[in-house]
Amino acid sequence: MEMKPYEINTPFYKFLTSFLIERNVEKTISFLDKNVQCIGIEQEINDRETFHQFLKKEVIKCPNLIPFYIQNYKENRLNDQITCCFGEIMIEKKESLQKVQMTIIFQKEQRSSKIVHIHYVVPMTEDEEHFVESKKEHEKEEHGRTYERKFLEQLLEMIPVGGLVTYRDQDFSLYYMNQELIKELGYTHEELIKDPKMIHYIHNDDVKRVQQTMFSSDGNEENYVLDYRLKKKDGSYVWICEKGKQIQTEDGVQLFFSVILDVSKTVELKLKFEAEASVDSLTGIYNRRKAMELIKEQEIEKVPAALLMIDIDNFKKVNDTYGHQHGDEVLRGLANILKKHTRKGDIVSRFGGDEFLVYLSDVTSQRVIYKRVEQLKQIFSETYAKRYPDCELGISIGMIYMEDNQIPFHVLYTEVDKALYHVKNNGKSGVHFIQYS
């Protein structure tokens, strides 16, 4: 079979060629890291020198070249340093082909990449499979962990960041966690074994989103990336980015295999920027853009609601007479009054200059709203009209009430703006009420 050009140029192919075709042991060894691990051959190898001696013996036993080709070749770059290569090596024998499944992990060094792990599997024949199937369960347990599990564990330990494998179940039951992640979270092996359900470590606000993302591919081997919070032993949470893939073991067990990156600083900075972009820097309440966005989201709710537009009467006199510092104090003061006398779910914003917009959702009656508005006027007047008596401060309020708030924002804004200017043109410091249906 003719090799594809991209396969011939890979370190994977060059490594195999140096040994199987050229039978050059020294050249073959040059591809290996000094602490290379090899699983699946006659002996388990954990260093380059032992592998060197093994290859010498193999060449002595069979000095002739061994023709081969590669099929189903894949590469998976885990990070900037580590690349995982998979391939089926078809070795040509007298009148048949022998298939060898091989996984080789390369780790990038200063000038080249070295092999740090080799996993070598010769698929069983049907008779061999039948023999294995018929073994008793306790005999399997005596053999300890399978090569496959060892491979996954060793792969995770070579990753210089957090590594995690969980079962594909609703609890994300722990299969293996590498030392980097254990150290980051602060738990001991015993504590993780005692409570192996990783869902218990995910922040409650993130659980639903994590489950939806992880199970969205219906078991297909698809990559996924998501950010969420994991609980540390001290009770705090760390923001992590999980980059993973669904895999299946040879015996059909479905797993999530992932690399875990600590992205706390990045996420916190992002949240800070988002907050700054949403909040008015002077008053600490929502700005115009965020208020419009939130009010538009309310249009899907079929509940009674009210929109208030509030303007400070004679505000310019404060700036002109006492300076902008005092003007800023008045703006912050009105913002604080509005926040204190509205509910947590209400939308309070500075819409620009001395104009404020308040959206009240799920209100009980018009009478309650009107009473609340009069209370706001009284509190502001008692606080700031007395503090700046020569400025005649007060607030004018335009108010619109709707039994069904599925009215487009631009329509509401136009109507409440008209209501406010009705007050302004009729002596100020009053309230004009409109019922919209």
Coordinates of C-alpha atoms in Angstrom, one line a residue, residues 11-416:
P11 CA 8.4 11.3 13.3
F12 CA 6.1 8.3 13.9
Y13 CA 7.0 6.9 10.4
K14 CA 10.7 7.8 10.6
F15 CA 11.0 6.0 14.0
L16 CA 9.5 2.8 12.6
T17 CA 11.5 3.0 9.4
S18 CA 14.8 3.3 11.3
F19 CA 14.1 0.1 13.1
L20 CA 12.0 -2.1 10.8
I21 CA 13.5 -1.2 7.4
E22 CA 17.0 0.1 8.2
R23 CA 17.5 -2.1 11.3
N24 CA 19.6 0.7 12.7
V25 CA 19.4 0.4 16.5
E26 CA 21.4 3.5 17.3
K27 CA 19.3 5.7 15.0
T28 CA 16.2 4.3 16.5
I29 CA 17.4 5.0 20.0
S30 CA 18.1 8.6 19.0
F31 CA 14.3 9.2 18.8
L32 CA 13.8 8.2 22.5
D33 CA 13.7 10.2 25.7
K34 CA 16.0 8.8 28.4
N35 CA 13.0 8.0 30.5
V36 CA 10.9 6.4 27.8
Q37 CA 8.2 4.0 28.8
C38 CA 7.1 1.1 26.7
I39 CA 4.0 -1.1 27.4
G40 CA 2.9 -4.2 25.5
I41 CA 6.1 -6.0 24.4
E42 CA 7.7 -9.0 26.1
Q43 CA 8.8 -6.8 29.0
E44 CA 7.8 -3.5 30.5
I45 CA 10.4 -0.9 29.8
N46 CA 11.0 2.3 31.7
D47 CA 14.2 3.8 30.3
R48 CA 16.1 4.2 27.1
E49 CA 19.0 1.9 28.0
T50 CA 16.8 -1.0 28.7
F51 CA 15.0 -0.4 25.4
H52 CA 18.4 -0.2 23.7
Q53 CA 19.3 -3.7 24.8
F54 CA 15.9 -5.0 23.9
L55 CA 16.2 -3.7 20.3
K56 CA 19.7 -5.1 19.9
K57 CA 18.4 -8.6 20.8
E58 CA 15.6 -8.2 18.3
V59 CA 17.9 -7.2 15.4
I60 CA 20.2 -10.2 16.3
K61 CA 17.3 -12.6 16.1
C62 CA 16.1 -11.1 12.8
P63 CA 18.7 -8.9 10.9
N64 CA 16.6 -8.6 7.7
L65 CA 14.4 -5.6 7.0
I66 CA 10.7 -6.0 7.8
P67 CA 8.4 -4.4 5.3
F68 CA 5.4 -2.4 6.7
Y69 CA 2.9 0.2 6.0
I70 CA 0.6 2.4 8.3
Q71 CA -3.1 2.7 8.1
N72 CA -5.7 4.7 10.1
Y73 CA -3.0 7.2 11.2
K74 CA -4.1 10.0 13.6
E75 CA -2.4 12.8 15.5
N76 CA -3.8 14.5 18.6
R77 CA -1.9 17.5 19.9
L78 CA -2.6 17.7 23.7
N79 CA -0.7 20.9 24.2
D80 CA 2.3 22.8 22.9
Q81 CA 4.7 20.2 24.2
I82 CA 2.9 16.8 23.8
T83 CA 1.6 15.1 20.7
C84 CA -0.1 11.7 20.7
C85 CA 0.2 9.6 17.5
F86 CA -2.0 6.6 16.7
G87 CA -1.7 4.1 13.9
E88 CA -2.1 0.5 12.8
I89 CA 1.2 -1.0 11.6
M90 CA 0.7 -3.6 9.0
I91 CA 3.8 -5.8 9.0
E92 CA 4.3 -8.0 6.0
K93 CA 5.2 -11.6 6.7
K94 CA 5.7 -14.5 4.3
E95 CA 2.1 -15.0 3.1
S96 CA 0.2 -12.8 5.5
L97 CA 0.0 -9.4 7.3
Q98 CA 0.3 -8.9 11.0
K99 CA -1.6 -5.9 12.5
V100 CA 0.0 -4.0 15.4
Q101 CA -1.9 -1.1 17.0
M102 CA 0.6 1.4 18.3
T103 CA 0.4 4.7 20.2
I104 CA 3.5 6.9 20.5
I105 CA 3.7 10.1 22.6
F106 CA 6.2 12.7 21.5
Q107 CA 7.3 15.5 23.9
K108 CA 8.8 18.6 22.4
E109 CA 12.3 19.6 23.6
Q110 CA 14.6 22.5 22.6
R111 CA 15.4 21.4 19.0
S112 CA 13.4 18.2 18.5
S113 CA 10.7 15.9 19.8
K114 CA 11.5 12.8 21.8
I115 CA 9.4 9.7 22.3
V116 CA 8.3 9.4 26.0
H117 CA 5.8 6.6 25.7
I118 CA 5.1 3.7 23.4
H119 CA 2.0 1.5 23.7
Y120 CA 2.1 -1.6 21.6
V121 CA -0.9 -3.9 21.1
V122 CA -1.3 -7.0 18.9
P123 CA -5.1 -7.6 18.5
M124 CA -6.3 -11.0 19.5
T125 CA -7.7 -13.6 17.2
E126 CA -11.2 -14.9 17.6
D127 CA -10.0 -18.0 19.4
E128 CA -8.0 -15.9 21.8
E129 CA -10.9 -13.5 22.4
H130 CA -13.1 -16.5 23.3
F131 CA -10.4 -17.7 25.7
V132 CA -10.2 -14.4 27.4
E133 CA -14.0 -14.1 27.6
S134 CA -14.2 -17.4 29.4
K135 CA -11.7 -16.5 32.1
K136 CA -13.1 -16.2 35.6
E137 CA -13.5 -12.7 37.1
H138 CA -11.1 -13.3 40.0
E139 CA -8.4 -14.3 37.6
K140 CA -8.7 -11.0 35.8
E141 CA -8.4 -9.1 39.1
E142 CA -5.2 -11.0 39.9
H143 CA -3.5 -9.6 36.8
G144 CA -4.1 -6.1 38.2
R145 CA -4.8 -3.1 36.0
T146 CA -4.9 -3.6 32.2
Y147 CA -2.4 -2.1 29.9
E148 CA -5.1 0.3 28.7
R149 CA -5.7 1.8 32.1
K150 CA -1.9 2.0 32.7
F151 CA -1.6 3.8 29.5
L152 CA -4.3 6.4 30.3
E153 CA -2.8 7.0 33.8
Q154 CA 0.8 7.4 32.5
L155 CA -0.4 9.7 29.8
L156 CA -2.2 12.0 32.3
E157 CA 0.9 12.0 34.5
M158 CA 3.1 13.3 31.6
I159 CA 0.8 16.2 31.1
P160 CA 2.2 19.3 32.8
V161 CA -1.3 20.5 33.7
G162 CA -4.3 18.9 35.4
G163 CA -5.6 15.7 33.8
L164 CA -8.9 13.9 34.5
V165 CA -10.7 10.8 33.3
T166 CA -14.3 10.2 34.5
Y167 CA -16.9 7.6 33.6
R168 CA -19.6 8.8 31.2
D169 CA -22.4 8.8 33.8
Q170 CA -24.6 11.5 35.3
D171 CA -22.3 11.7 38.4
F172 CA -19.0 11.9 36.3
S173 CA -17.6 9.1 38.6
L174 CA -13.8 9.3 39.0
Y175 CA -11.7 7.0 36.9
Y176 CA -8.4 8.7 37.4
M177 CA -7.0 12.2 38.4
N178 CA -3.4 13.1 37.9
Q179 CA -1.1 14.5 40.6
E180 CA -1.2 18.0 39.1
L181 CA -4.9 18.3 39.6
I182 CA -4.9 16.6 43.0
K183 CA -2.3 19.1 44.1
E184 CA -4.3 22.0 42.7
L185 CA -7.5 21.0 44.5
G186 CA -5.8 20.0 47.7
Y187 CA -7.5 16.6 48.3
T188 CA -5.9 13.3 49.1
H189 CA -6.4 10.1 47.2
E190 CA -8.3 8.7 50.2
E191 CA -10.7 11.7 50.2
L192 CA -11.4 11.3 46.4
I193 CA -11.9 7.5 46.8
K194 CA -14.4 8.2 49.6
D195 CA -16.4 10.5 47.4
P196 CA -15.6 9.7 43.8
K197 CA -18.6 11.5 42.2
M198 CA -17.0 14.6 40.5
I199 CA -20.4 16.2 40.2
H200 CA -20.2 16.9 43.9
Y201 CA -17.1 19.1 43.3
I202 CA -18.8 21.2 40.5
H203 CA -20.3 24.5 41.6
N204 CA -24.1 24.2 41.8
D205 CA -24.6 27.1 39.3
D206 CA -22.5 25.2 36.7
V207 CA -23.8 21.6 37.1
K208 CA -26.7 21.9 34.5
R209 CA -24.5 23.6 31.9
V210 CA -21.7 21.1 32.3
Q211 CA -24.1 18.1 32.0
Q212 CA -25.7 19.6 28.9
T213 CA -22.3 20.2 27.2
M214 CA -20.8 16.8 28.2
F215 CA -23.9 14.8 27.0
S216 CA -24.7 16.8 23.9
S217 CA -22.9 14.5 21.5
D218 CA -24.9 11.3 22.3
G219 CA -21.9 9.2 23.0
N220 CA -20.0 10.1 19.8
E221 CA -16.2 10.7 20.2
E222 CA -16.4 14.4 20.0
N223 CA -14.2 17.1 21.5
Y224 CA -15.6 19.6 24.0
V225 CA -14.4 22.7 25.8
L226 CA -16.1 24.4 28.7
D227 CA -15.3 26.6 31.7
Y228 CA -16.8 25.9 35.1
R229 CA -15.9 26.0 38.8
L230 CA -14.4 23.1 40.8
K231 CA -14.5 23.0 44.6
K232 CA -11.1 22.9 46.4
K233 CA -10.6 21.2 49.8
D234 CA -10.6 24.5 51.6
G235 CA -14.1 25.3 50.3
S236 CA -13.1 27.9 47.7
Y237 CA -13.7 27.4 44.0
V238 CA -11.2 27.6 41.1
W239 CA -12.3 28.4 37.5
I240 CA -11.1 25.7 35.2
C241 CA -11.2 25.2 31.4
E242 CA -11.8 21.5 30.6
K243 CA -10.7 20.4 27.1
G244 CA -11.7 16.8 26.6
K245 CA -13.0 14.0 24.4
Q246 CA -15.3 11.1 24.8
I247 CA -13.4 7.8 24.5
Q248 CA -14.3 4.1 24.8
T249 CA -12.1 1.4 26.2
E250 CA -11.6 -1.9 24.4
D251 CA -14.2 -3.5 26.7
G252 CA -16.8 -0.9 25.8
V253 CA -16.6 1.4 28.9
Q254 CA -17.3 5.0 27.9
L255 CA -15.1 7.7 29.5
F256 CA -14.5 11.4 29.4
F257 CA -10.8 12.1 28.9
S258 CA -9.7 15.7 29.6
V259 CA -7.0 18.2 30.2
I260 CA -7.7 20.7 33.0
L261 CA -6.4 24.3 32.9
D262 CA -6.6 26.8 35.7
V263 CA -8.2 29.9 34.2
S264 CA -9.3 31.7 37.4
K265 CA -7.4 34.9 36.6
T266 CA -8.6 35.0 33.1
V267 CA -12.3 34.4 34.0
E268 CA -12.1 36.9 36.9
L269 CA -10.6 39.5 34.7
K270 CA -13.3 38.8 32.1
L271 CA -16.1 39.1 34.7
K272 CA -14.6 42.3 35.9
F273 CA -14.5 43.8 32.4
E274 CA -18.1 42.6 31.8
A275 CA -19.2 44.3 35.1
E276 CA -17.4 47.5 34.2
A277 CA -19.0 47.5 30.8
S278 CA -22.5 47.0 32.4
V279 CA -22.3 49.4 35.3
D280 CA -22.3 53.2 35.4
S281 CA -18.9 54.1 36.9
L282 CA -20.2 57.1 38.9
T283 CA -23.3 55.6 40.6
G284 CA -22.6 51.8 40.5
I285 CA -26.0 51.0 39.0
Y286 CA -26.6 49.7 35.4
N287 CA -25.7 51.9 32.5
R288 CA -27.9 52.7 29.5
R289 CA -26.7 49.7 27.3
K290 CA -27.1 47.1 30.0
A291 CA -30.5 48.4 31.1
M292 CA -31.8 48.2 27.6
E293 CA -30.5 44.7 27.2
L294 CA -32.1 43.5 30.5
I295 CA -35.4 45.2 29.9
K296 CA -35.7 43.7 26.4
E297 CA -35.1 40.2 28.0
Q298 CA -38.2 40.9 30.1
E299 CA -40.5 41.0 27.1
I300 CA -41.0 37.2 27.1
E301 CA -42.7 37.4 30.5
K302 CA -46.4 37.8 30.6
V303 CA -46.7 39.7 33.9
P304 CA -47.7 43.2 34.9
A305 CA -44.8 45.6 34.9
A306 CA -44.0 49.3 35.1
L307 CA -41.3 51.6 33.7
L308 CA -40.3 54.8 35.4
M309 CA -38.2 57.6 33.9
I310 CA -36.8 60.0 36.5
D311 CA -35.2 63.4 36.0
I312 CA -33.6 65.6 38.6
D313 CA -35.2 69.1 38.5
N314 CA -32.8 72.1 38.4
F315 CA -29.7 69.7 38.6
K316 CA -27.6 72.2 36.6
K317 CA -27.9 74.8 39.4
V318 CA -26.0 72.4 41.7
N319 CA -23.1 72.1 39.3
D320 CA -23.1 75.8 38.6
T321 CA -23.3 76.9 42.2
Y322 CA -21.4 74.3 44.2
G323 CA -19.3 72.5 41.6
H324 CA -19.4 69.2 39.8
Q325 CA -18.2 67.3 42.9
H326 CA -21.5 68.2 44.6
G327 CA -23.4 67.3 41.4
D328 CA -21.9 63.9 41.4
E329 CA -22.9 63.5 45.1
V330 CA -26.5 64.2 44.2
L331 CA -26.4 61.6 41.3
R332 CA -25.0 59.0 43.6
G333 CA -27.5 59.8 46.3
L334 CA -30.5 59.3 43.9
A335 CA -29.0 56.0 42.7
N336 CA -28.7 54.8 46.3
I337 CA -32.3 55.8 47.1
L338 CA -33.6 53.9 44.0
K339 CA -31.6 50.8 44.9
K340 CA -32.7 50.9 48.5
H341 CA -36.4 51.2 47.7
T342 CA -36.6 48.7 44.8
R343 CA -36.5 44.9 44.8
K344 CA -33.5 42.8 43.9
G345 CA -34.9 41.7 40.6
D346 CA -35.9 45.3 39.5
I347 CA -33.7 47.1 36.9
V348 CA -32.3 50.4 38.1
S349 CA -30.1 52.4 35.8
R350 CA -28.6 55.8 35.0
F351 CA -29.7 56.4 31.5
G352 CA -27.5 59.5 30.9
G353 CA -26.8 62.8 32.6
D354 CA -29.3 63.3 35.4
E355 CA -31.9 60.9 33.9
F356 CA -32.6 57.5 35.5
L357 CA -34.7 54.6 34.3
V358 CA -36.3 52.0 36.6
Y359 CA -38.1 48.8 35.4
L360 CA -40.4 47.1 37.9
S361 CA -41.5 43.5 37.0
D362 CA -44.4 41.5 38.3
V363 CA -46.0 44.4 40.1
T364 CA -49.1 43.8 42.2
S365 CA -51.1 46.9 41.4
Q366 CA -51.0 50.5 40.1
R367 CA -51.8 51.8 43.5
V368 CA -48.7 50.2 45.0
I369 CA -46.5 51.6 42.3
Y370 CA -47.9 55.1 42.7
K371 CA -47.3 55.0 46.5
R372 CA -43.7 53.9 45.9
V373 CA -43.1 56.7 43.5
E374 CA -44.4 59.3 45.9
Q375 CA -42.1 57.8 48.6
L376 CA -39.1 58.2 46.3
K377 CA -40.0 61.8 45.7
Q378 CA -40.3 62.6 49.4
I379 CA -37.1 60.9 50.4
F380 CA -35.1 62.7 47.7
S381 CA -36.6 66.1 48.6
E382 CA -36.0 65.7 52.3
T383 CA -32.4 64.8 51.7
Y384 CA -31.2 67.1 48.9
A385 CA -33.7 69.9 48.7
K386 CA -32.8 70.8 52.3
R387 CA -29.0 70.4 51.6
Y388 CA -29.1 72.7 48.6
P389 CA -32.1 75.0 49.4
D390 CA -31.2 77.7 46.8
C391 CA -31.3 75.1 44.0
E392 CA -34.9 74.0 44.4
L393 CA -34.0 70.4 43.8
G394 CA -36.7 67.7 43.2
I395 CA -37.4 64.9 40.8
S396 CA -39.9 64.6 38.0
I397 CA -41.2 61.1 37.1
G398 CA -42.9 59.7 34.0
M399 CA -44.5 56.4 34.6
I400 CA -46.1 53.8 32.4
Y401 CA -48.0 50.7 33.6
M402 CA -48.8 47.6 31.5
E403 CA -50.7 44.5 32.4
D404 CA -48.8 42.5 29.8
N405 CA -45.1 43.5 29.5
Q406 CA -44.7 42.0 26.0
I407 CA -44.4 45.4 24.6
P408 CA -41.2 46.3 22.6
F409 CA -38.8 48.5 24.5
H410 CA -38.7 51.2 22.0
V411 CA -42.4 51.7 22.3
L412 CA -42.3 51.8 26.1
Y413 CA -39.4 54.3 26.0
T414 CA -41.2 56.7 23.7
E415 CA -44.3 56.6 25.8
V416 CA -42.5 57.1 29.2

